[in-house]
PDB file of C-alpha atoms and ligand atoms in Angstrom:
ATOM      1  CA  MET A   1      93.203  99.595  36.411  1.00 85.00           C
ATOM      2  CA  GLU A   2      92.429  98.042  33.247  1.00 87.00           C
ATOM      3  CA  ASP A   3      95.090  95.320  32.495  1.00 95.00           C
ATOM      4  CA  CYS A   4      96.661  94.998  35.500  1.00 98.00           C
ATOM      5  CA  ILE A   5      96.249  91.256  36.768  1.00 98.00           C
ATOM      6  CA  PHE A   6      96.295  92.472  40.557  1.00 98.00           C
ATOM      7  CA  CYS A   7      92.717  94.587  39.907  1.00 98.00           C
ATOM      8  CA  LYS A   8      91.656  91.911  38.393  1.00 98.00           C
ATOM      9  CA  ILE A   9      91.776  89.654  41.447  1.00 98.00           C
ATOM     10  CA  ILE A  10      90.662  92.665  43.735  1.00 98.00           C
ATOM     11  CA  ASN A  11      87.638  92.846  41.371  1.00 98.00           C
ATOM     12  CA  LYS A  12      86.732  89.118  41.639  1.00 98.00           C
ATOM     13  CA  GLN A  13      87.342  88.743  37.778  1.00 97.00           C
ATOM     14  CA  ILE A  14      90.063  86.145  38.049  1.00 97.00           C
ATOM     15  CA  PRO A  15      90.582  83.777  40.711  1.00 98.00           C
ATOM     16  CA  SER A  16      92.817  83.116  43.201  1.00 98.00           C
ATOM     17  CA  GLU A  17      93.543  81.804  45.876  1.00 98.00           C
ATOM     18  CA  ILE A  18      92.512  84.552  49.111  1.00 98.00           C
ATOM     19  CA  ILE A  19      93.153  83.728  52.462  1.00 98.00           C
ATOM     20  CA  TYR A  20      93.380  87.642  53.305  1.00 98.00           C
ATOM     21  CA  GLU A  21      90.875  90.837  52.748  1.00 98.00           C
ATOM     22  CA  ASP A  22      89.587  93.888  54.039  1.00 98.00           C
ATOM     23  CA  ASP A  23      87.563  97.195  52.931  1.00 98.00           C
ATOM     24  CA  GLU A  24      92.127  98.226  51.731  1.00 98.00           C
ATOM     25  CA  ILE A  25      93.501  95.084  51.642  1.00 99.00           C
ATOM     26  CA  ILE A  26      94.230  90.785  49.697  1.00 98.00           C
ATOM     27  CA  ALA A  27      96.031  88.786  50.236  1.00 99.00           C
ATOM     28  CA  PHE A  28      96.243  85.904  47.972  1.00 98.00           C
ATOM     29  CA  LYS A  29      98.696  82.148  47.678  1.00 98.00           C
ATOM     30  CA  ASP A  30     101.313  83.360  44.973  1.00 98.00           C
ATOM     31  CA  ILE A  31     100.811  81.108  41.334  1.00 98.00           C
ATOM     32  CA  GLN A  32     104.067  80.021  40.826  1.00 98.00           C
ATOM     33  CA  PRO A  33     105.380  80.067  44.625  1.00 98.00           C
ATOM     34  CA  VAL A  34     109.557  79.449  44.668  1.00 97.00           C
ATOM     35  CA  ALA A  35     108.907  78.747  48.946  1.00 97.00           C
ATOM     36  CA  PRO A  36     106.522  76.429  50.927  1.00 98.00           C
ATOM     37  CA  VAL A  37     104.657  79.671  51.781  1.00 98.00           C
ATOM     38  CA  HIS A  38     104.849  81.605  49.795  1.00 98.00           C
ATOM     39  CA  VAL A  39     101.705  84.909  49.568  1.00 98.00           C
ATOM     40  CA  LEU A  40     101.519  88.264  48.526  1.00 99.00           C
ATOM     41  CA  VAL A  41      99.942  91.336  50.901  1.00 99.00           C
ATOM     42  CA  VAL A  42      98.927  93.688  47.928  1.00 99.00           C
ATOM     43  CA  PRO A  43      96.168  97.167  48.595  1.00 98.00           C
ATOM     44  CA  LYS A  44      92.788  97.296  46.534  1.00 98.00           C
ATOM     45  CA  LYS A  45      94.349 100.411  45.495  1.00 98.00           C
ATOM     46  CA  HIS A  46      96.415 100.680  42.603  1.00 98.00           C
ATOM     47  CA  ILE A  47      99.988 102.882  42.977  1.00 98.00           C
ATOM     48  CA  SER A  48     101.963 100.682  40.001  1.00 98.00           C
ATOM     49  CA  SER A  49     105.422 100.609  42.372  1.00 98.00           C
ATOM     50  CA  VAL A  50     107.217 101.975  45.204  1.00 98.00           C
ATOM     51  CA  MET A  51     108.246 104.802  44.234  1.00 98.00           C
ATOM     52  CA  ASP A  52     104.563 105.587  42.935  1.00 98.00           C
ATOM     53  CA  LEU A  53     103.559 105.658  47.200  1.00 98.00           C
ATOM     54  CA  LYS A  54     102.838 109.363  48.414  1.00 98.00           C
ATOM     55  CA  GLU A  55     102.515 110.665  51.623  1.00 98.00           C
ATOM     56  CA  GLU A  56      98.191 110.146  51.242  1.00 98.00           C
ATOM     57  CA  ASP A  57      99.736 106.348  51.922  1.00 98.00           C
ATOM     58  CA  LYS A  58     101.594 105.891  54.415  1.00 98.00           C
ATOM     59  CA  ALA A  59      99.389 104.369  56.376  1.00 98.00           C
ATOM     60  CA  LEU A  60      97.758 101.998  53.983  1.00 98.00           C
ATOM     61  CA  ILE A  61     101.540 100.808  54.244  1.00 98.00           C
ATOM     62  CA  GLY A  62     101.444 100.742  58.043  1.00 98.00           C
ATOM     63  CA  LYS A  63      98.269  98.657  58.364  1.00 98.00           C
ATOM     64  CA  ILE A  64      99.804  96.419  55.110  1.00 98.00           C
ATOM     65  CA  TYR A  65     102.049  95.526  57.783  1.00 98.00           C
ATOM     66  CA  SER A  66      99.607  94.440  60.819  1.00 98.00           C
ATOM     67  CA  VAL A  67      98.100  92.711  57.901  1.00 98.00           C
ATOM     68  CA  ILE A  68     102.083  90.660  57.181  1.00 98.00           C
ATOM     69  CA  GLN A  69     102.270  90.207  60.859  1.00 98.00           C
ATOM     70  CA  LYS A  70      98.735  88.653  61.059  1.00 98.00           C
ATOM     71  CA  LEU A  71      99.289  86.210  58.211  1.00 98.00           C
ATOM     72  CA  ALA A  72     102.511  85.317  59.247  1.00 98.00           C
ATOM     73  CA  VAL A  73     100.935  83.474  62.513  1.00 98.00           C
ATOM     74  CA  GLU A  74      98.483  82.629  60.588  1.00 98.00           C
ATOM     75  CA  LEU A  75     100.435  81.003  58.298  1.00 98.00           C
ATOM     76  CA  GLY A  76     102.599  79.697  60.979  1.00 98.00           C
ATOM     77  CA  VAL A  77     106.298  81.418  60.073  1.00 98.00           C
ATOM     78  CA  GLU A  78     105.986  83.654  62.132  1.00 98.00           C
ATOM     79  CA  LYS A  79     109.004  81.793  65.142  1.00 98.00           C
ATOM     80  CA  GLU A  80     111.320  80.335  61.815  1.00 98.00           C
ATOM     81  CA  GLY A  81     111.467  83.421  60.451  1.00 98.00           C
ATOM     82  CA  PHE A  82     109.912  84.827  56.898  1.00 98.00           C
ATOM     83  CA  ARG A  83     110.563  87.635  54.211  1.00 98.00           C
ATOM     84  CA  VAL A  84     108.551  90.638  53.340  1.00 98.00           C
ATOM     85  CA  VAL A  85     110.008  91.760  49.780  1.00 98.00           C
ATOM     86  CA  THR A  86     108.876  94.027  47.398  1.00 98.00           C
ATOM     87  CA  ASN A  87     110.699  94.162  43.979  1.00 98.00           C
ATOM     88  CA  CYS A  88     111.095  97.481  42.285  1.00 98.00           C
ATOM     89  CA  GLY A  89     111.420  98.111  38.668  1.00 98.00           C
ATOM     90  CA  GLU A  90     113.203  97.085  36.070  1.00 97.00           C
ATOM     91  CA  ASN A  91     116.673  95.340  38.263  1.00 97.00           C
ATOM     92  CA  ALA A  92     114.296  93.477  40.520  1.00 97.00           C
ATOM     93  CA  GLY A  93     111.855  91.524  38.465  1.00 96.00           C
ATOM     94  CA  GLN A  94     108.682  93.860  39.177  1.00 98.00           C
ATOM     95  CA  THR A  95     106.473  92.209  36.373  1.00 98.00           C
ATOM     96  CA  VAL A  96     103.260  92.995  38.008  1.00 98.00           C
ATOM     97  CA  LYS A  97     103.363  97.025  38.144  1.00 98.00           C
ATOM     98  CA  HIS A  98     100.836  97.423  41.359  1.00 98.00           C
ATOM     99  CA  ILE A  99     102.737  97.117  44.694  1.00 98.00           C
ATOM    100  CA  HIS A 100     102.796  93.850  46.437  1.00 98.00           C
ATOM    101  CA  PHE A 101     104.306  92.326  48.941  1.00 98.00           C
ATOM    102  CA  HIS A 102     105.591  88.977  49.080  1.00 98.00           C
ATOM    103  CA  ILE A 103     105.256  86.483  52.254  1.00 98.00           C
ATOM    104  CA  LEU A 104     108.042  84.380  51.787  1.00 98.00           C
ATOM    105  CA  GLY A 105     109.032  81.090  54.457  1.00 98.00           C
ATOM    106  CA  GLY A 106     108.531  77.738  55.472  1.00 98.00           C
ATOM    107  CA  LYS A 107     112.367  76.582  54.766  1.00 97.00           C
ATOM    108  CA  LYS A 108     116.121  78.835  54.870  1.00 96.00           C
ATOM    109  CA  LEU A 109     116.152  80.803  52.158  1.00 96.00           C
ATOM    110  CA  ALA A 110     119.153  81.689  50.277  1.00 92.00           C
ATOM    111  CA  LEU A 111     119.922  85.355  50.037  1.00 85.00           C
ATOM    112  CA  THR A 112     120.099  85.509  45.769  1.00 74.00           C
ATOM    113  CA  MET A 113     121.620  88.767  43.819  1.00 67.00           C
TER     114      MET A 113
HETATM  115  P1  AMP B  17     106.846  90.248  40.995  1.00 87.88           P
HETATM  116  O1  AMP B  17     107.733  89.667  39.903  1.00 87.88           O
HETATM  117  O2  AMP B  17     107.056  91.041  42.078  1.00 87.88           O
HETATM  118  O3  AMP B  17     106.078  92.129  40.702  1.00 87.88           O
HETATM  119  O4  AMP B  17     105.954  89.416  41.514  1.00 87.88           O
HETATM  120  C1  AMP B  17     104.320  88.855  41.120  1.00 87.88           C
HETATM  121  C2  AMP B  17     104.327  87.685  41.344  1.00 87.88           C
HETATM  122  O5  AMP B  17     102.990  87.347  41.441  1.00 87.88           O
HETATM  123  C3  AMP B  17     104.904  86.621  40.495  1.00 87.88           C
HETATM  124  O6  AMP B  17     105.430  85.560  41.711  1.00 87.88           O
HETATM  125  C4  AMP B  17     103.898  85.850  40.041  1.00 87.88           C
HETATM  126  O7  AMP B  17     103.865  84.273  40.586  1.00 87.88           O
HETATM  127  C5  AMP B  17     102.786  86.569  41.289  1.00 87.88           C
HETATM  128  N1  AMP B  17     101.015  85.448  39.988  1.00 87.88           N
HETATM  129  C6  AMP B  17     102.008  86.784  38.476  1.00 87.88           C
HETATM  130  N2  AMP B  17     100.181  85.921  38.016  1.00 87.88           N
HETATM  131  C7  AMP B  17      99.529  85.507  39.697  1.00 87.88           C
HETATM  132  C8  AMP B  17      97.226  85.141  39.371  1.00 87.88           C
HETATM  133  N3  AMP B  17      96.657  85.145  38.707  1.00 87.88           N
HETATM  134  N4  AMP B  17      97.732  84.650  41.394  1.00 87.88           N
HETATM  135  C9  AMP B  17      98.762  85.287  41.531  1.00 87.88           C
HETATM  136  N5  AMP B  17     100.417  85.189  41.622  1.00 87.88           N
HETATM  137  C10 AMP B  17      99.868  85.797  40.491  1.00 87.88           C
HETATM  138 ZN1   ZN B  18      96.106  97.094  39.665  1.00 87.88          ZN
END
């Protein structure tokens, strides 16, 4: 989708530190990390938010969690733990309107609300 920063990353129109890629999913380092490990796992299909997921996307979401599991091991956070975050909409502070899954770890994470 035009004017979507994550679509531009997916299409290699802007650079990013990609750590995983297959035909449906990409993962790259967050440009403004809030934890020692901060990676974004993103479906290549442009889906704006959790509220735009369709029945047909169920398998894709399952695959995203398989990638998250694999990356957690590669990033070395699987034993100490990590957080997976998907912000949806204004109150959650979603800034990029292309659904994504933050992997946060590498330190004790505070619960901020
Ligand atoms: P959210 O607030 O949940 O929508 O998260 C969007 C995330 O995308 C933020 O953590 C940003 O730091 C990150 N971000 C924005 N632009 C880029 C970029 N060009 N490369 C990597 N991460 C980005
Ligand atoms: Zn997009």
